[in-house]
Tab-separated table of C-alpha atoms in Angstrom:
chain	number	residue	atom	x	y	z
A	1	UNK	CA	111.762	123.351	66.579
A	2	UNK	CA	114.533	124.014	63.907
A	3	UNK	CA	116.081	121.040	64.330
A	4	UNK	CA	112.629	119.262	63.986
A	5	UNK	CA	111.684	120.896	61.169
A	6	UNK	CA	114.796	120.011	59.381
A	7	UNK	CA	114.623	116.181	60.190
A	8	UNK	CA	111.244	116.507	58.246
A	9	UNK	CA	112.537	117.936	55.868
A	10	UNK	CA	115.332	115.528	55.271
A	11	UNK	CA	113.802	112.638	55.890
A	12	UNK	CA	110.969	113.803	53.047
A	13	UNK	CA	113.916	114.474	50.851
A	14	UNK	CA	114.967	111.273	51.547
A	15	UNK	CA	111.692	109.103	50.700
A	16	UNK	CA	111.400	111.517	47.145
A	17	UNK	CA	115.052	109.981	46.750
A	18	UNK	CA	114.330	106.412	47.567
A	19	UNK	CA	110.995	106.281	45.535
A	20	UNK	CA	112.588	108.213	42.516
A	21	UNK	CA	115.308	105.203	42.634
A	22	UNK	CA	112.730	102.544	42.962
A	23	UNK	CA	111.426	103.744	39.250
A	24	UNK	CA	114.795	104.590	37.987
A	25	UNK	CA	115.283	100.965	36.664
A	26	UNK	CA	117.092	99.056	33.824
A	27	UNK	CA	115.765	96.888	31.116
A	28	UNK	CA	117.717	94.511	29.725
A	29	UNK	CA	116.432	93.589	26.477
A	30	UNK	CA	118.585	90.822	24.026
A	31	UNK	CA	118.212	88.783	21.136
A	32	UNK	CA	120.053	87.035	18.687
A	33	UNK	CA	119.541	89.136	15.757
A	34	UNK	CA	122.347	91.788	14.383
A	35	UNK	CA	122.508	94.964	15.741
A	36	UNK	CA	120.897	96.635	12.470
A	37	UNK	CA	117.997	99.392	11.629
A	38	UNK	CA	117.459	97.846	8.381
A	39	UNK	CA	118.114	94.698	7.394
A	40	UNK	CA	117.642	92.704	11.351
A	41	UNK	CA	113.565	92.556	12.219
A	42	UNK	CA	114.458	91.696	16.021
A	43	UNK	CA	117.380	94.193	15.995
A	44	UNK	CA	115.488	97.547	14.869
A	45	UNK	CA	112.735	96.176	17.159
A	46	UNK	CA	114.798	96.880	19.951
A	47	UNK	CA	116.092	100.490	19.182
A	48	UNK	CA	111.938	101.178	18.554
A	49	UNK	CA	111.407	99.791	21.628
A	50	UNK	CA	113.913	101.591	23.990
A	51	UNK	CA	113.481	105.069	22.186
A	52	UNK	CA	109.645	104.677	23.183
A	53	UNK	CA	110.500	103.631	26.565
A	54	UNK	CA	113.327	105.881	27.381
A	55	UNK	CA	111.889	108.519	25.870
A	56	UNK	CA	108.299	108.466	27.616
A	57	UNK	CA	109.433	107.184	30.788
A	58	UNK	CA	112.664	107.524	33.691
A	59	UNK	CA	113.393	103.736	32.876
A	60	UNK	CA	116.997	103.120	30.988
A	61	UNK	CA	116.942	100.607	28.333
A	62	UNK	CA	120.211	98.447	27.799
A	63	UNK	CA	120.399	96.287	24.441
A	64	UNK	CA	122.118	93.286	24.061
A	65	UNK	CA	122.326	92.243	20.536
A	66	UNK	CA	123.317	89.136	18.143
A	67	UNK	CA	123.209	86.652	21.092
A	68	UNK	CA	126.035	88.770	23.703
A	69	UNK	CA	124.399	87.285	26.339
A	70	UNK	CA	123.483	83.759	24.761
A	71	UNK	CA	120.983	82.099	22.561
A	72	UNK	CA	117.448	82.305	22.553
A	73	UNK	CA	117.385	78.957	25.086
A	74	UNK	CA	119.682	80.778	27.577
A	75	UNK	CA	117.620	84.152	27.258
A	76	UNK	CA	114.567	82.367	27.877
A	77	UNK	CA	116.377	81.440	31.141
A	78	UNK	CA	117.648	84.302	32.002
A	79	UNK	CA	114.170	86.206	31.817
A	80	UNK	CA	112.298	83.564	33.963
A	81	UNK	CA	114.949	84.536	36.165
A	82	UNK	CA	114.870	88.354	35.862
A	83	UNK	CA	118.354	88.398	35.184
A	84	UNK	CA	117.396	89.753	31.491
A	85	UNK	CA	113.976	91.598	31.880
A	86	UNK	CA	113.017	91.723	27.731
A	87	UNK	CA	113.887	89.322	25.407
A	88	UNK	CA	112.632	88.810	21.884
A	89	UNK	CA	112.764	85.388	20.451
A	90	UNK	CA	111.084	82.589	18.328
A	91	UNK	CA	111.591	78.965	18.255
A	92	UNK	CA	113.069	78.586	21.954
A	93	UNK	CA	108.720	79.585	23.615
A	94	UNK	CA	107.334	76.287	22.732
A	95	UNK	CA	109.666	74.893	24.320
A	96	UNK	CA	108.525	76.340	27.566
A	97	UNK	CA	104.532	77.134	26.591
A	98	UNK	CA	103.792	73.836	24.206
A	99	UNK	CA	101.005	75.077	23.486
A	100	UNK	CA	102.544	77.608	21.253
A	101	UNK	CA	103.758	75.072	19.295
A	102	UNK	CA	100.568	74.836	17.489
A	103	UNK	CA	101.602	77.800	15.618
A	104	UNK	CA	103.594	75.404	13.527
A	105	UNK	CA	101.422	73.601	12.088
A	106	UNK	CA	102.400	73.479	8.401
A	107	UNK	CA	100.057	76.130	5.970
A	108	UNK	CA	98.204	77.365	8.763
A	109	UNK	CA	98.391	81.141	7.315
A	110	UNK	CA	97.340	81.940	3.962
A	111	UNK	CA	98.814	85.625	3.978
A	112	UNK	CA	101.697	86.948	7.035
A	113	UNK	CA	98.325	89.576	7.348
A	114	UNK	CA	96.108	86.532	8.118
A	115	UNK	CA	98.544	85.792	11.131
A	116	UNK	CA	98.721	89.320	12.210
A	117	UNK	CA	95.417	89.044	12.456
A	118	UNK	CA	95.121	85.780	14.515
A	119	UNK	CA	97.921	87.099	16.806
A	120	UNK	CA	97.208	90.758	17.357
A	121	UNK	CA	93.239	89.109	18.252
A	122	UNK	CA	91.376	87.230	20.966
A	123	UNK	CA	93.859	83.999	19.933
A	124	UNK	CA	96.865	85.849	20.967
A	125	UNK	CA	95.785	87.173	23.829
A	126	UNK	CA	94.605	83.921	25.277
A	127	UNK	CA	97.797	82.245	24.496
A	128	UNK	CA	99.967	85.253	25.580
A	129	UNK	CA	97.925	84.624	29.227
A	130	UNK	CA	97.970	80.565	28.984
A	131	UNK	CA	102.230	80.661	28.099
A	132	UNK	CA	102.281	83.315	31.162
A	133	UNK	CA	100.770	80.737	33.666
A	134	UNK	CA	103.419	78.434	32.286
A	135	UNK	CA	106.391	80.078	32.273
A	136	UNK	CA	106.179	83.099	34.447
A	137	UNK	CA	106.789	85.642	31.132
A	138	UNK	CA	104.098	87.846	29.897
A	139	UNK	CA	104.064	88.318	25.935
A	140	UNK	CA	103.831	91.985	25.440
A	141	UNK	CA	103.511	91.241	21.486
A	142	UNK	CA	104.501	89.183	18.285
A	143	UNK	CA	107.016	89.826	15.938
A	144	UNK	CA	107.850	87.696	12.795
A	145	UNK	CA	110.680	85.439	11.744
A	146	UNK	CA	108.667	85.212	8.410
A	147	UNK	CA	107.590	82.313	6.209
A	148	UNK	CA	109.568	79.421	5.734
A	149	UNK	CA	110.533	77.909	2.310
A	150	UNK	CA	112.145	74.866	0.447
A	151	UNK	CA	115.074	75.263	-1.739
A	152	UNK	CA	116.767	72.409	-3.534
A	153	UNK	CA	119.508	71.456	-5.944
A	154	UNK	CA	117.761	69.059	-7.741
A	155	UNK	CA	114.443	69.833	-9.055
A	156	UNK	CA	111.743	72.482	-9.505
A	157	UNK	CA	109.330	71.707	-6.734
A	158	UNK	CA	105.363	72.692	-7.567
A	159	UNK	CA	103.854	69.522	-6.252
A	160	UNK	CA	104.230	67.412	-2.825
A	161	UNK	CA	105.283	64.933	-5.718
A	162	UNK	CA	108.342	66.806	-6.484
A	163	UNK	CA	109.931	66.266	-2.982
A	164	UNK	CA	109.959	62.542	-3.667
A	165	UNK	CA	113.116	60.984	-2.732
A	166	UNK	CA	115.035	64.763	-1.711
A	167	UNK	CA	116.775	64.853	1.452
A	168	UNK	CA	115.777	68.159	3.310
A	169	UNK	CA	118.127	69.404	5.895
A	170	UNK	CA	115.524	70.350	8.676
A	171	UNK	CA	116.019	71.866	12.341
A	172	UNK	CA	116.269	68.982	15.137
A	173	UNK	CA	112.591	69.376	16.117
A	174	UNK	CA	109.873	66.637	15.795
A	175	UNK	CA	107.122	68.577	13.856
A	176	UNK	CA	109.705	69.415	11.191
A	177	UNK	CA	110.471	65.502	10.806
A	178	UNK	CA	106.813	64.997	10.007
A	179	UNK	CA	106.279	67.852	7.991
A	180	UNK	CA	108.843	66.938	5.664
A	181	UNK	CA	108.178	62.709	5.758
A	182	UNK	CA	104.227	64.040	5.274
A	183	UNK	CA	105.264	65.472	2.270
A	184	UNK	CA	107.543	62.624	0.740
A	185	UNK	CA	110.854	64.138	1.488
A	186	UNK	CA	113.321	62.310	3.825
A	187	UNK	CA	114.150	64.773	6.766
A	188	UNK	CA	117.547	65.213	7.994
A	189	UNK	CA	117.802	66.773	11.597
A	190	UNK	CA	121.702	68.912	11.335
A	191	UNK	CA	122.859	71.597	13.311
A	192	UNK	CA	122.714	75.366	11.462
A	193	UNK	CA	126.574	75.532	11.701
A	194	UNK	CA	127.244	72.443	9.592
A	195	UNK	CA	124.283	73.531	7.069
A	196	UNK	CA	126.826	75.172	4.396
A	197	UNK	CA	129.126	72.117	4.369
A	198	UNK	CA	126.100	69.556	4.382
A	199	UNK	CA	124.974	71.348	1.063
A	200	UNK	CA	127.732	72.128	-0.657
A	201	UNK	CA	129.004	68.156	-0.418
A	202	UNK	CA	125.537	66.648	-1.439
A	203	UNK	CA	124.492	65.362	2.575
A	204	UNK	CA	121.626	66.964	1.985
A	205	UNK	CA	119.411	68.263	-1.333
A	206	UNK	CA	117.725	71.082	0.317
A	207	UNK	CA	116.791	73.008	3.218
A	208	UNK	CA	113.908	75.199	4.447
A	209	UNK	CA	114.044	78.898	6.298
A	210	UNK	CA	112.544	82.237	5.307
A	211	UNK	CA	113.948	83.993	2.349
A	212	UNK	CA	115.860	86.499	4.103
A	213	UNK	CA	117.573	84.119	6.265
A	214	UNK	CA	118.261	81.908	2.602
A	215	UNK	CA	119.789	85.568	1.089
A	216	UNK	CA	121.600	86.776	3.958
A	217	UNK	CA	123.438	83.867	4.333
A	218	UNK	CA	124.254	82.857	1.044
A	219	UNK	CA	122.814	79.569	1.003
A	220	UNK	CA	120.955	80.485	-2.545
A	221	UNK	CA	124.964	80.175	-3.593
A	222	UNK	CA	124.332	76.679	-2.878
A	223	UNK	CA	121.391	75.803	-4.341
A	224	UNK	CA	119.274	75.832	-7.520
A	225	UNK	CA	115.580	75.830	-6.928
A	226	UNK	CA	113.350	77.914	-4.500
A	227	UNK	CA	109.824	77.057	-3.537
A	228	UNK	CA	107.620	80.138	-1.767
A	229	UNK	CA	105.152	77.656	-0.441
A	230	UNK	CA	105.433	79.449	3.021
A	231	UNK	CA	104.817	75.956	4.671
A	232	UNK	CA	105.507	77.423	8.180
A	233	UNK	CA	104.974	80.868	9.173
A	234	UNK	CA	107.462	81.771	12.159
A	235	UNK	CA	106.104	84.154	15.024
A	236	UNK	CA	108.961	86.288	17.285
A	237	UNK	CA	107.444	86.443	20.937
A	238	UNK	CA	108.376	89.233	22.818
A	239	UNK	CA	108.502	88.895	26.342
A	240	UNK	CA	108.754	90.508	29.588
A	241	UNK	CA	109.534	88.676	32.857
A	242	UNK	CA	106.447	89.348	35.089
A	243	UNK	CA	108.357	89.761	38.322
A	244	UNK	CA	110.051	92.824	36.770
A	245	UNK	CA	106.871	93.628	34.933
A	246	UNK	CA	104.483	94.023	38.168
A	247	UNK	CA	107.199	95.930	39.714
A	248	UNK	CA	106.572	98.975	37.109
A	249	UNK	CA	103.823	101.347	38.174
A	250	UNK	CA	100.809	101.409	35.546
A	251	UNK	CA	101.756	103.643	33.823
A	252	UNK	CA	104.998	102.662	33.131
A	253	UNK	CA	103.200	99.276	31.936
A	254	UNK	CA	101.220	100.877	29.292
A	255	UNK	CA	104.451	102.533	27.971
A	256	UNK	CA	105.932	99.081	27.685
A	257	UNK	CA	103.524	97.367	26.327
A	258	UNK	CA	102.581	100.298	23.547
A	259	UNK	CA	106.447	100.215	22.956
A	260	UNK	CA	106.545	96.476	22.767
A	261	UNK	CA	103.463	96.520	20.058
A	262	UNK	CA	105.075	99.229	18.083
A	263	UNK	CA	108.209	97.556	17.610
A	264	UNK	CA	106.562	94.096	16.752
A	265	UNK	CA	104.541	95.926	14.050
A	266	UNK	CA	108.236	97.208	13.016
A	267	UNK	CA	109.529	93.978	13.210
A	268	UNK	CA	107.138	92.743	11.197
A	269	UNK	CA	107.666	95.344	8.070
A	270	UNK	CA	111.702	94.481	8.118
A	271	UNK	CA	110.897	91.270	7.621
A	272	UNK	CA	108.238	91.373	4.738
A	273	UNK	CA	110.985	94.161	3.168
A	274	UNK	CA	113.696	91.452	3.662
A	275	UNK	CA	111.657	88.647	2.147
A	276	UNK	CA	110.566	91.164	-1.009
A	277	UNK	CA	113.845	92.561	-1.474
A	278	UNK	CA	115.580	88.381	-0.984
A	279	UNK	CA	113.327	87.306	-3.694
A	280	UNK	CA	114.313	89.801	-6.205
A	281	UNK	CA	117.793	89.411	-4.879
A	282	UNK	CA	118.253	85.479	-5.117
A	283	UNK	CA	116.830	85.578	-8.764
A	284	UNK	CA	119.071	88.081	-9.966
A	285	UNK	CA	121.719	85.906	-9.017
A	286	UNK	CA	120.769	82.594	-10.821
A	287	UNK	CA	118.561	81.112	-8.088
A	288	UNK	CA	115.032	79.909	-10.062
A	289	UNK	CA	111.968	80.917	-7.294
A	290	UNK	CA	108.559	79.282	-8.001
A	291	UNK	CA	105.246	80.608	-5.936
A	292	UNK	CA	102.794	77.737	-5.905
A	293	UNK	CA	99.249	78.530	-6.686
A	294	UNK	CA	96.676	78.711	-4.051
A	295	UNK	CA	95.413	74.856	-5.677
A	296	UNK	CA	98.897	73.642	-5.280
A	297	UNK	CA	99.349	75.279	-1.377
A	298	UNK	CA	96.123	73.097	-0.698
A	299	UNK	CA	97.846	69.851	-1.988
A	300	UNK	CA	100.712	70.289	0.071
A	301	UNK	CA	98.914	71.393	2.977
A	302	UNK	CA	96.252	68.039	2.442
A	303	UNK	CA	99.532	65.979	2.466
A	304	UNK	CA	101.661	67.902	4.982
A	305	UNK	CA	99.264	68.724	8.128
A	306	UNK	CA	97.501	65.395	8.938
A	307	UNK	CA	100.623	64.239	10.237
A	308	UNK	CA	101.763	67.432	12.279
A	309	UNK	CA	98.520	67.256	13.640
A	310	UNK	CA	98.463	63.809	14.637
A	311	UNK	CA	101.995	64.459	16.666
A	312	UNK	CA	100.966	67.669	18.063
A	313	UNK	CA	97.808	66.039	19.589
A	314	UNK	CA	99.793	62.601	20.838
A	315	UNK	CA	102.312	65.179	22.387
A	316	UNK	CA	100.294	68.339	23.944
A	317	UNK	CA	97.492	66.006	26.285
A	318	UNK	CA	95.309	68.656	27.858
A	319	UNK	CA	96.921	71.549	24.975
A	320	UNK	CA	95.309	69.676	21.786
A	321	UNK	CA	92.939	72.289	22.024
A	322	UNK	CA	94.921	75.189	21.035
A	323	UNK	CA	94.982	73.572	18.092
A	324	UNK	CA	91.335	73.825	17.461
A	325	UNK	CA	91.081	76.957	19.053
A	326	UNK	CA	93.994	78.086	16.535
A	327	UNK	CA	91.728	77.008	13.521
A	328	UNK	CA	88.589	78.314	14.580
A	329	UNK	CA	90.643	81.358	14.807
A	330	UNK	CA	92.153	81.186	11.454
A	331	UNK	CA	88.165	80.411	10.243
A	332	UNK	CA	87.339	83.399	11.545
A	333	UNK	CA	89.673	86.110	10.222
A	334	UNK	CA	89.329	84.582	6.959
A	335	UNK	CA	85.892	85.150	6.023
């Protein structure tokens, strides 16, 4: 009876152990982003993120910061594969879900609040559940990479007029070659690395990227003129592989996603701080900064998005209608 008793006992023991284990798991979470509370968006994401989660739950959080375990391509990867569970990125999801692609399109958002807005809502939802089907990751929320703007060495630039004849460096990606030819300018697809050189030696007149990305690299060093016409406004997807994600009990879920949201929304403050704080920064410095007025946005946007629109709808088939659905969306938050 003793003995019986103490194989119960044991072997209870032993199931507590093996389903306290089964809980006990590790996140990886990377991104490409400095390890930094307050000047990298994606980076104090992440500490926000696994304080929440390590602090409400029995799940250890490792980070993986400034691209240690590759670029945002390769992380992509790696989380359809479970190998890295969360990963925060930007420009690599529409190459998986084309559909969010659409987010691109050229003076879509009025205001970064506007976006929020669109994202945080109905829109965001449905596209976090459409890129899900597609790619096997589940968007627990949206960050922000920030507006993007033209600087040049040539001119002041307050009409679509003024990019007549400029050569724009722009990332290798279609709906940037359009966006720029829509607007006059002659696009120039080069690789990040070789963007200092390619400026400094006249290759190209200008480039585009949000402020803080302009000021923290010093590329207002090497040029005259900045335009805030916010012509693309850049969304950071954070995402969870769903394998790993259905293997969390519910209530470890809701942690994750609350933590997820939370450090978005953080995300999202660094970022508007950054651009404020690279504005004032790039003027004191020499660099001239021009905001367009809301007339002037309008007669970019009538020159710049027919064009992005026409490629997007050639190239998404079936997904064209995310980019209705996107403006509808847009529509509706602005009233």
């Amino acid at each position: 009876m003793t003995l019986n008793i103490v194989k119960i006992a044991a072997g209870a023991l032993l199931s507590v152990g093996l389903a306290t284990a089964a809980h006990a798991q590790t996140i990886r979470v990377a991104h490409v982003d400095p390890d930094e509370w307050t000047a990298s968006k994606k980076g104090a994401a992440a500490h926000i993120f696994k304080n929440i989660v390590e602090g409400e739950t029995d799940l250890t959080v490792e980070l993986y910061p400034a691209g240690a375990l590759g670029n945002e391509d390769e992380l992509v990867a790696q989380a359809q594969d479970n190998v890295t569970q969360v990963v925060m990125v930007s420009g690599a999801m529409s190459k998986i879900c084309s559909a969010a692609s659409v987010l691109d399109i050229p003076y879509t958002f009025a205001s970064a609040t506007i976006a929020w807005d669109v994202l945080d809502g109905e829109f965001g939802s449905a596209l976090g559940e459409h890129c899900l089907e597609q790619t096997g990751l589940r968007t627990l929320a949206y960050g922000e990479t920030g507006f993007r703007n033209f600087t040049n060495n040539t001119r002041e630039i307050r009409k679509p007029e003024d990019m007549d004849g400029l050569k724009f460096r722009v990332q290798p990606i279609p709906l940037y070659l359009e966006l720029v030819k829509g607007l006059g300018g002659a696009p120039t697809p080069i690789a990040w690395t070789e963007l200092p050189n390619a400026l400094s030696t006249g290759v190209v007149d200008g480039q585009e990227n949000p402020v803080g990305v302009i000021y923290n690299n010093g590329l207002h060093k090497l040029q005259k003129y900045m335009t805030l016409d916010g012509h693309v406004y850049a969304a950071d997807f954070i995402l969870i592989s769903d394998e790993f994600y259905q293997s969390l009990t519910p209530a470890q879920q809701a942690v994750v996603e609350r933590a997820a949201r939370i450090a978005g929304n953080m995300g999202r403050s660094i970022q508007q701080w950054s651009s404020a704080e690279g504005v004032n920064k790039v003027q004191a410095e020499g660099m001239q900064v021009y905001s367009p007025t809301a007339e002037e946005i309008a007669a970019f946007a009538e020159k710049a998005q027919p064009a992005v629109i026409e490629y997007l709808r050639g190239e998404l088939g079936e997904d064209a209608q995310w980019i209705d659905r996107l403006q509808a969306a847009v529509a509706n938050v602005s009233q």
